[in-house]
mmCIF file of C-alpha atoms in Angstrom:
data_model
loop_
_atom_site.group_PDB
_atom_site.id
_atom_site.type_symbol
_atom_site.label_atom_id
_atom_site.label_comp_id
_atom_site.label_asym_id
_atom_site.label_seq_id
_atom_site.Cartn_x
_atom_site.Cartn_y
_atom_site.Cartn_z
ATOM 1 C CA MET A 800 -23.558 -17.391 3.434
ATOM 2 C CA SER A 801 -26.126 -14.720 2.681
ATOM 3 C CA ASP A 802 -25.583 -11.298 1.142
ATOM 4 C CA GLU A 803 -27.036 -9.442 4.153
ATOM 5 C CA ASP A 804 -25.227 -6.401 5.553
ATOM 6 C CA ILE A 805 -22.277 -7.118 7.848
ATOM 7 C CA THR A 806 -21.192 -4.916 10.762
ATOM 8 C CA LEU A 807 -17.520 -4.860 11.780
ATOM 9 C CA THR A 808 -16.301 -3.206 14.977
ATOM 10 C CA ALA A 809 -12.925 -2.293 16.488
ATOM 11 C CA GLY A 810 -12.591 0.229 19.313
ATOM 12 C CA ASP A 811 -14.991 3.076 18.563
ATOM 13 C CA ALA A 812 -14.904 2.381 14.803
ATOM 14 C CA GLU A 813 -17.760 0.604 13.039
ATOM 15 C CA VAL A 814 -17.981 -0.428 9.389
ATOM 16 C CA THR A 815 -21.000 -1.639 7.426
ATOM 17 C CA VAL A 816 -20.195 -3.999 4.544
ATOM 18 C CA GLN A 817 -22.901 -4.572 1.912
ATOM 19 C CA PRO A 818 -22.297 -7.750 -0.113
ATOM 20 C CA GLY A 819 -25.759 -7.429 -1.657
ATOM 21 C CA ASN A 820 -25.043 -3.901 -2.922
ATOM 22 C CA GLY A 821 -21.966 -4.332 -5.078
ATOM 23 C CA GLY A 822 -19.641 -5.476 -2.315
ATOM 24 C CA ARG A 823 -19.370 -1.923 -1.071
ATOM 25 C CA VAL A 824 -18.471 -0.480 2.293
ATOM 26 C CA GLY A 825 -21.755 1.214 3.088
ATOM 27 C CA GLY A 826 -20.577 3.159 6.118
ATOM 28 C CA LEU A 827 -17.622 4.030 8.331
ATOM 29 C CA ARG A 828 -18.455 5.517 11.701
ATOM 30 C CA ILE A 829 -15.643 6.813 13.905
ATOM 31 C CA GLY A 830 -16.781 7.747 17.404
ATOM 32 C CA GLY A 831 -20.349 7.648 16.117
ATOM 33 C CA VAL A 832 -19.667 10.108 13.253
ATOM 34 C CA GLU A 833 -20.428 8.812 9.743
ATOM 35 C CA VAL A 834 -17.508 9.559 7.410
ATOM 36 C CA LEU A 835 -18.945 8.165 4.143
ATOM 37 C CA ARG A 836 -21.799 9.652 2.148
ATOM 38 C CA GLN A 837 -24.916 7.569 2.686
ATOM 39 C CA GLY A 838 -27.117 6.161 -0.075
ATOM 40 C CA GLU A 839 -27.411 3.142 -2.319
ATOM 41 C CA ARG A 840 -24.862 4.459 -4.862
ATOM 42 C CA PHE A 841 -22.378 5.881 -2.370
ATOM 43 C CA GLY A 842 -20.307 4.562 0.534
ATOM 44 C CA CYS A 843 -17.180 3.058 -1.048
ATOM 45 C CA PHE A 844 -17.585 0.666 -3.966
ATOM 46 C CA PRO A 845 -15.010 -1.566 -5.652
ATOM 47 C CA MET A 846 -14.131 -0.756 -9.260
ATOM 48 C CA VAL A 847 -13.422 -4.038 -11.088
ATOM 49 C CA PRO A 848 -12.457 -5.211 -13.693
ATOM 50 C CA TRP A 849 -11.723 -1.614 -14.740
ATOM 51 C CA CYS A 850 -11.597 1.830 -13.140
ATOM 52 C CA GLY A 851 -13.082 5.052 -14.438
ATOM 53 C CA ARG A 852 -14.110 5.357 -18.050
ATOM 54 C CA VAL A 853 -13.262 3.063 -20.962
ATOM 55 C CA ARG A 854 -13.410 4.962 -24.256
ATOM 56 C CA ASP A 855 -16.621 4.074 -26.134
ATOM 57 C CA GLY A 856 -16.840 0.989 -23.869
ATOM 58 C CA ARG A 857 -14.329 -0.821 -26.103
ATOM 59 C CA PHE A 858 -10.968 -2.371 -25.320
ATOM 60 C CA LEU A 859 -8.514 -4.691 -27.036
ATOM 61 C CA ASP A 860 -8.350 -8.168 -25.488
ATOM 62 C CA GLY A 861 -5.601 -9.999 -27.332
ATOM 63 C CA ALA A 862 -6.764 -9.787 -30.941
ATOM 64 C CA ALA A 863 -10.441 -9.321 -30.018
ATOM 65 C CA VAL A 864 -12.219 -5.997 -29.555
ATOM 66 C CA ARG A 865 -14.596 -6.232 -26.578
ATOM 67 C CA GLN A 866 -17.665 -4.039 -26.131
ATOM 68 C CA MET A 867 -18.921 -3.192 -22.635
ATOM 69 C CA PRO A 868 -22.345 -1.634 -21.911
ATOM 70 C CA LEU A 869 -22.282 2.165 -22.140
ATOM 71 C CA ASN A 870 -23.395 2.986 -18.600
ATOM 72 C CA ALA A 871 -21.926 6.511 -18.844
ATOM 73 C CA PRO A 872 -22.520 7.282 -22.550
ATOM 74 C CA PRO A 873 -20.482 7.439 -24.695
ATOM 75 C CA HIS A 874 -18.255 5.443 -22.319
ATOM 76 C CA ALA A 875 -18.389 2.486 -19.932
ATOM 77 C CA ILE A 876 -17.493 3.402 -16.352
ATOM 78 C CA HIS A 877 -16.269 1.796 -13.083
ATOM 79 C CA GLY A 878 -16.427 -1.894 -14.032
ATOM 80 C CA THR A 879 -19.237 -4.434 -13.710
ATOM 81 C CA VAL A 880 -19.228 -5.590 -10.089
ATOM 82 C CA ARG A 881 -20.742 -2.616 -8.221
ATOM 83 C CA ASP A 882 -24.227 -3.410 -9.589
ATOM 84 C CA HIS A 883 -24.351 -7.029 -8.410
ATOM 85 C CA ALA A 884 -24.502 -9.060 -5.228
ATOM 86 C CA TRP A 885 -21.293 -10.549 -3.868
ATOM 87 C CA ARG A 886 -21.014 -13.693 -1.789
ATOM 88 C CA THR A 887 -19.879 -13.567 1.828
ATOM 89 C CA ALA A 888 -17.091 -16.132 2.205
ATOM 90 C CA ARG A 889 -16.441 -15.542 5.902
ATOM 91 C CA THR A 890 -16.736 -12.919 8.615
ATOM 92 C CA SER A 891 -15.414 -12.198 12.099
ATOM 93 C CA THR A 892 -15.844 -9.284 14.478
ATOM 94 C CA ASP A 893 -13.450 -7.065 12.526
ATOM 95 C CA GLU A 894 -13.024 -8.695 9.104
ATOM 96 C CA ALA A 895 -15.190 -9.731 6.146
ATOM 97 C CA VAL A 896 -14.153 -11.661 3.036
ATOM 98 C CA LEU A 897 -16.359 -11.297 -0.050
ATOM 99 C CA THR A 898 -16.141 -12.968 -3.442
ATOM 100 C CA TYR A 899 -17.651 -12.265 -6.844
ATOM 101 C CA GLU A 900 -17.568 -14.444 -9.953
ATOM 102 C CA LEU A 901 -17.099 -12.403 -13.122
ATOM 103 C CA VAL A 902 -19.962 -13.009 -15.544
ATOM 104 C CA ASP A 903 -21.365 -11.563 -18.768
ATOM 105 C CA PRO A 904 -20.865 -8.854 -20.062
ATOM 106 C CA TRP A 905 -17.261 -9.455 -18.970
ATOM 107 C CA PRO A 906 -15.927 -11.956 -21.522
ATOM 108 C CA HIS A 907 -13.756 -14.071 -19.204
ATOM 109 C CA PRO A 908 -14.480 -16.208 -16.149
ATOM 110 C CA GLY A 909 -12.636 -15.048 -13.079
ATOM 111 C CA ARG A 910 -13.000 -14.488 -9.376
ATOM 112 C CA VAL A 911 -12.741 -11.231 -7.457
ATOM 113 C CA THR A 912 -11.962 -11.459 -3.735
ATOM 114 C CA GLN A 913 -12.207 -8.476 -1.403
ATOM 115 C CA VAL A 914 -11.037 -8.445 2.216
ATOM 116 C CA VAL A 915 -12.369 -5.682 4.485
ATOM 117 C CA ALA A 916 -10.302 -5.506 7.683
ATOM 118 C CA LEU A 917 -11.017 -3.012 10.463
ATOM 119 C CA ALA A 918 -8.648 -1.929 13.245
ATOM 120 C CA GLU A 919 -9.243 0.712 15.921
ATOM 121 C CA ASP A 920 -7.549 3.393 13.812
ATOM 122 C CA ALA A 921 -7.528 2.001 10.262
ATOM 123 C CA LEU A 922 -9.540 0.248 7.571
ATOM 124 C CA THR A 923 -7.683 -1.909 5.048
ATOM 125 C CA LEU A 924 -9.291 -3.015 1.774
ATOM 126 C CA THR A 925 -7.537 -5.680 -0.278
ATOM 127 C CA MET A 926 -8.762 -6.950 -3.619
ATOM 128 C CA SER A 927 -7.557 -9.559 -6.092
ATOM 129 C CA VAL A 928 -8.692 -10.737 -9.517
ATOM 130 C CA GLU A 929 -7.749 -14.263 -10.562
ATOM 131 C CA THR A 930 -8.473 -16.346 -13.624
ATOM 132 C CA TYR A 931 -8.733 -20.118 -13.933
ATOM 133 C CA ASP A 932 -8.701 -19.977 -17.698
ATOM 134 C CA SER A 933 -7.494 -17.445 -20.275
ATOM 135 C CA SER A 934 -5.519 -14.319 -19.421
ATOM 136 C CA PHE A 935 -7.216 -10.917 -19.646
ATOM 137 C CA PRO A 936 -6.506 -7.232 -18.989
ATOM 138 C CA ALA A 937 -8.001 -5.756 -15.813
ATOM 139 C CA GLN A 938 -7.849 -2.970 -13.261
ATOM 140 C CA ILE A 939 -8.688 -2.696 -9.563
ATOM 141 C CA GLY A 940 -9.707 0.401 -7.642
ATOM 142 C CA TRP A 941 -11.962 1.820 -4.945
ATOM 143 C CA HIS A 942 -14.391 4.717 -5.154
ATOM 144 C CA PRO A 943 -15.065 6.142 -1.675
ATOM 145 C CA TRP A 944 -17.431 9.070 -1.192
ATOM 146 C CA PHE A 945 -16.174 10.942 1.877
ATOM 147 C CA ASN A 946 -18.608 13.416 3.406
ATOM 148 C CA ARG A 947 -17.387 16.933 2.696
ATOM 149 C CA ASN A 948 -18.651 18.087 6.063
ATOM 150 C CA LEU A 949 -18.867 16.198 9.364
ATOM 151 C CA GLY A 950 -20.707 18.948 11.219
ATOM 152 C CA GLY A 951 -17.842 21.474 11.439
ATOM 153 C CA GLU A 952 -15.667 22.969 8.706
ATOM 154 C CA ASP A 953 -15.447 21.433 5.230
ATOM 155 C CA VAL A 954 -12.706 18.912 4.583
ATOM 156 C CA HIS A 955 -9.256 19.984 3.326
ATOM 157 C CA LEU A 956 -7.416 17.779 0.839
ATOM 158 C CA ASP A 957 -3.619 17.540 0.947
ATOM 159 C CA PHE A 958 -1.488 15.570 -1.504
ATOM 160 C CA GLU A 959 1.614 16.079 -3.630
ATOM 161 C CA PRO A 960 1.280 14.241 -6.946
ATOM 162 C CA ALA A 961 4.180 14.073 -9.374
ATOM 163 C CA TRP A 962 1.870 14.896 -12.260
ATOM 164 C CA GLN A 963 -1.722 15.332 -13.367
ATOM 165 C CA GLU A 964 -3.070 13.494 -16.396
ATOM 166 C CA GLU A 965 -4.358 16.017 -18.919
ATOM 167 C CA ARG A 966 -8.094 15.493 -19.278
ATOM 168 C CA GLY A 967 -9.670 15.745 -22.709
ATOM 169 C CA ASP A 968 -13.161 17.035 -23.481
ATOM 170 C CA ASP A 969 -14.291 13.397 -23.341
ATOM 171 C CA HIS A 970 -13.144 13.183 -19.676
ATOM 172 C CA LEU A 971 -10.381 10.725 -20.596
ATOM 173 C CA PRO A 972 -6.624 11.238 -20.217
ATOM 174 C CA THR A 973 -5.021 12.513 -23.422
ATOM 175 C CA GLY A 974 -1.668 10.909 -22.621
ATOM 176 C CA ASN A 975 -0.056 14.245 -21.752
ATOM 177 C CA ARG A 976 1.199 14.801 -18.211
ATOM 178 C CA LEU A 977 0.838 18.239 -16.642
ATOM 179 C CA ASP A 978 2.039 19.973 -13.520
ATOM 180 C CA PRO A 979 -0.767 19.516 -10.971
ATOM 181 C CA LYS A 980 -3.417 22.223 -11.188
ATOM 182 C CA PRO A 981 -5.671 23.560 -8.412
ATOM 183 C CA GLY A 982 -9.158 22.023 -8.060
ATOM 184 C CA PRO A 983 -12.000 21.422 -8.291
ATOM 185 C CA TRP A 984 -11.018 18.139 -9.874
ATOM 186 C CA ASP A 985 -12.364 15.161 -11.729
ATOM 187 C CA ASP A 986 -8.835 14.159 -12.580
ATOM 188 C CA CYS A 987 -6.236 11.421 -12.406
ATOM 189 C CA PHE A 988 -2.883 12.020 -10.727
ATOM 190 C CA GLY A 989 0.374 10.088 -10.671
ATOM 191 C CA MET A 990 2.058 9.327 -7.339
ATOM 192 C CA PRO A 991 4.993 7.003 -8.188
ATOM 193 C CA GLY A 992 5.892 6.533 -4.514
ATOM 194 C CA GLY A 993 2.367 5.307 -3.795
ATOM 195 C CA VAL A 994 -0.950 7.032 -3.206
ATOM 196 C CA ASP A 995 -0.797 9.298 -0.140
ATOM 197 C CA VAL A 996 -3.712 11.719 0.332
ATOM 198 C CA THR A 997 -4.706 13.322 3.633
ATOM 199 C CA LEU A 998 -8.256 14.509 4.309
ATOM 200 C CA THR A 999 -8.593 16.856 7.277
ATOM 201 C CA TRP A 1000 -11.867 17.943 8.836
ATOM 202 C CA PRO A 1001 -10.486 20.764 11.023
ATOM 203 C CA GLY A 1002 -10.872 20.159 14.733
ATOM 204 C CA GLN A 1003 -12.479 16.782 14.097
ATOM 205 C CA LEU A 1004 -10.621 14.141 12.123
ATOM 206 C CA GLU A 1005 -7.577 13.500 9.969
ATOM 207 C CA LEU A 1006 -7.797 10.532 7.589
ATOM 208 C CA LYS A 1007 -5.036 9.330 5.278
ATOM 209 C CA VAL A 1008 -5.770 7.305 2.125
ATOM 210 C CA ALA A 1009 -2.703 5.273 1.192
ATOM 211 C CA SER A 1010 -1.883 2.584 -1.365
ATOM 212 C CA ARG A 1011 1.200 1.113 -3.009
ATOM 213 C CA GLU A 1012 -0.483 1.817 -6.352
ATOM 214 C CA GLU A 1013 0.633 4.987 -8.108
ATOM 215 C CA TRP A 1014 -2.647 6.242 -9.547
ATOM 216 C CA VAL A 1015 -5.382 8.202 -7.818
ATOM 217 C CA VAL A 1016 -8.476 9.929 -9.169
ATOM 218 C CA VAL A 1017 -9.720 12.870 -7.116
ATOM 219 C CA TYR A 1018 -13.308 13.964 -7.688
ATOM 220 C CA ASP A 1019 -14.578 16.905 -5.645
ATOM 221 C CA GLU A 1020 -17.027 18.600 -8.010
ATOM 222 C CA GLN A 1021 -20.069 17.570 -5.957
ATOM 223 C CA GLU A 1022 -21.248 19.596 -2.990
ATOM 224 C CA ALA A 1023 -21.898 16.676 -0.631
ATOM 225 C CA ALA A 1024 -18.771 14.563 -0.968
ATOM 226 C CA VAL A 1025 -15.126 14.229 -1.984
ATOM 227 C CA CYS A 1026 -13.813 11.085 -3.707
ATOM 228 C CA VAL A 1027 -10.211 9.862 -3.444
ATOM 229 C CA GLU A 1028 -9.865 6.761 -5.616
ATOM 230 C CA PRO A 1029 -6.659 4.674 -5.550
ATOM 231 C CA GLN A 1030 -6.399 2.420 -8.587
ATOM 232 C CA THR A 1031 -3.981 0.194 -10.477
ATOM 233 C CA GLY A 1032 -3.988 2.349 -13.619
ATOM 234 C CA PRO A 1033 -5.449 5.506 -15.139
ATOM 235 C CA PRO A 1034 -8.932 5.852 -16.648
ATOM 236 C CA ASN A 1035 -9.125 4.059 -20.019
ATOM 237 C CA GLY A 1036 -6.208 1.982 -18.761
ATOM 238 C CA LEU A 1037 -7.611 -1.221 -20.291
ATOM 239 C CA ASN A 1038 -6.509 0.380 -23.560
ATOM 240 C CA THR A 1039 -3.502 2.492 -22.591
ATOM 241 C CA MET A 1040 -1.865 0.529 -19.760
ATOM 242 C CA PRO A 1041 -3.388 -2.961 -19.468
ATOM 243 C CA ARG A 1042 -2.418 -5.115 -16.491
ATOM 244 C CA LEU A 1043 -2.702 -8.772 -17.426
ATOM 245 C CA VAL A 1044 -4.368 -11.288 -15.117
ATOM 246 C CA THR A 1045 -2.957 -14.747 -15.837
ATOM 247 C CA PRO A 1046 -3.560 -18.170 -14.258
ATOM 248 C CA LEU A 1047 -0.155 -17.829 -12.580
ATOM 249 C CA GLU A 1048 -0.374 -14.160 -11.652
ATOM 250 C CA PRO A 1049 -3.512 -12.574 -10.230
ATOM 251 C CA LEU A 1050 -3.900 -8.806 -10.035
ATOM 252 C CA GLU A 1051 -3.879 -7.560 -6.438
ATOM 253 C CA ALA A 1052 -4.149 -4.173 -4.758
ATOM 254 C CA THR A 1053 -4.599 -2.744 -1.289
ATOM 255 C CA THR A 1054 -5.640 0.587 0.176
ATOM 256 C CA THR A 1055 -5.519 1.589 3.829
ATOM 257 C CA TRP A 1056 -7.390 4.460 5.448
ATOM 258 C CA SER A 1057 -5.831 5.424 8.774
ATOM 259 C CA TRP A 1058 -7.202 8.137 11.024
ATOM 260 C CA SER A 1059 -6.678 10.133 14.171
ATOM 261 C CA ARG A 1060 -9.008 12.413 16.113
ATOM 262 C CA LEU A 1061 -8.122 16.104 16.250
#
């Protein structure tokens, strides 16, 4: 199937999926109101096979040191798949399944599958990374850009993390855990009971970002948008907390956004 945009509908919710633009969700309209920041780099893109920054673009892969392109010098950021076209495996009115074959510069063959499933009051994104060959470390995450303003008051963010990762001058976690500090943030937080962040546009919409994963990066330093990024490990996690993808055990993660009108 082609990599043309796909439109999913359920009730008064409509989602645009863009296989040709990094497998991202390009838009989420609820009652005709666009919730995601528009533009080629925005929407909500998958972060695979790593999330956030990797220090100097290097990570240990067994005994080998791998070098990734420095797309956020001096680091490599947000994986390799958001810059490439995905393949549409199948679609229905309210669901799309996309796949992507990992290629150079990633050193291992593997397949990423993403399922985008829309209901009248929720959007569920599920992603898996599998290998047919050698095992390798990986991470999965999503990077949504939620519009700060939907035409009324600015969004309020509500969440109760157990800790905040201390951020070094290089934007990477130092390994120290702090009591959560007030924003603005470009920071990683730990939520051992699962990611649970509520965005409220007063008088308009309440949207909850949830995931069984325990890591979330919150980025709200830009004027136009707020990012709430559930992921399977912290930034630089390929080095500090690698999750191994093996032929017997893929890496899988899910996030659900559920909403109600106010």
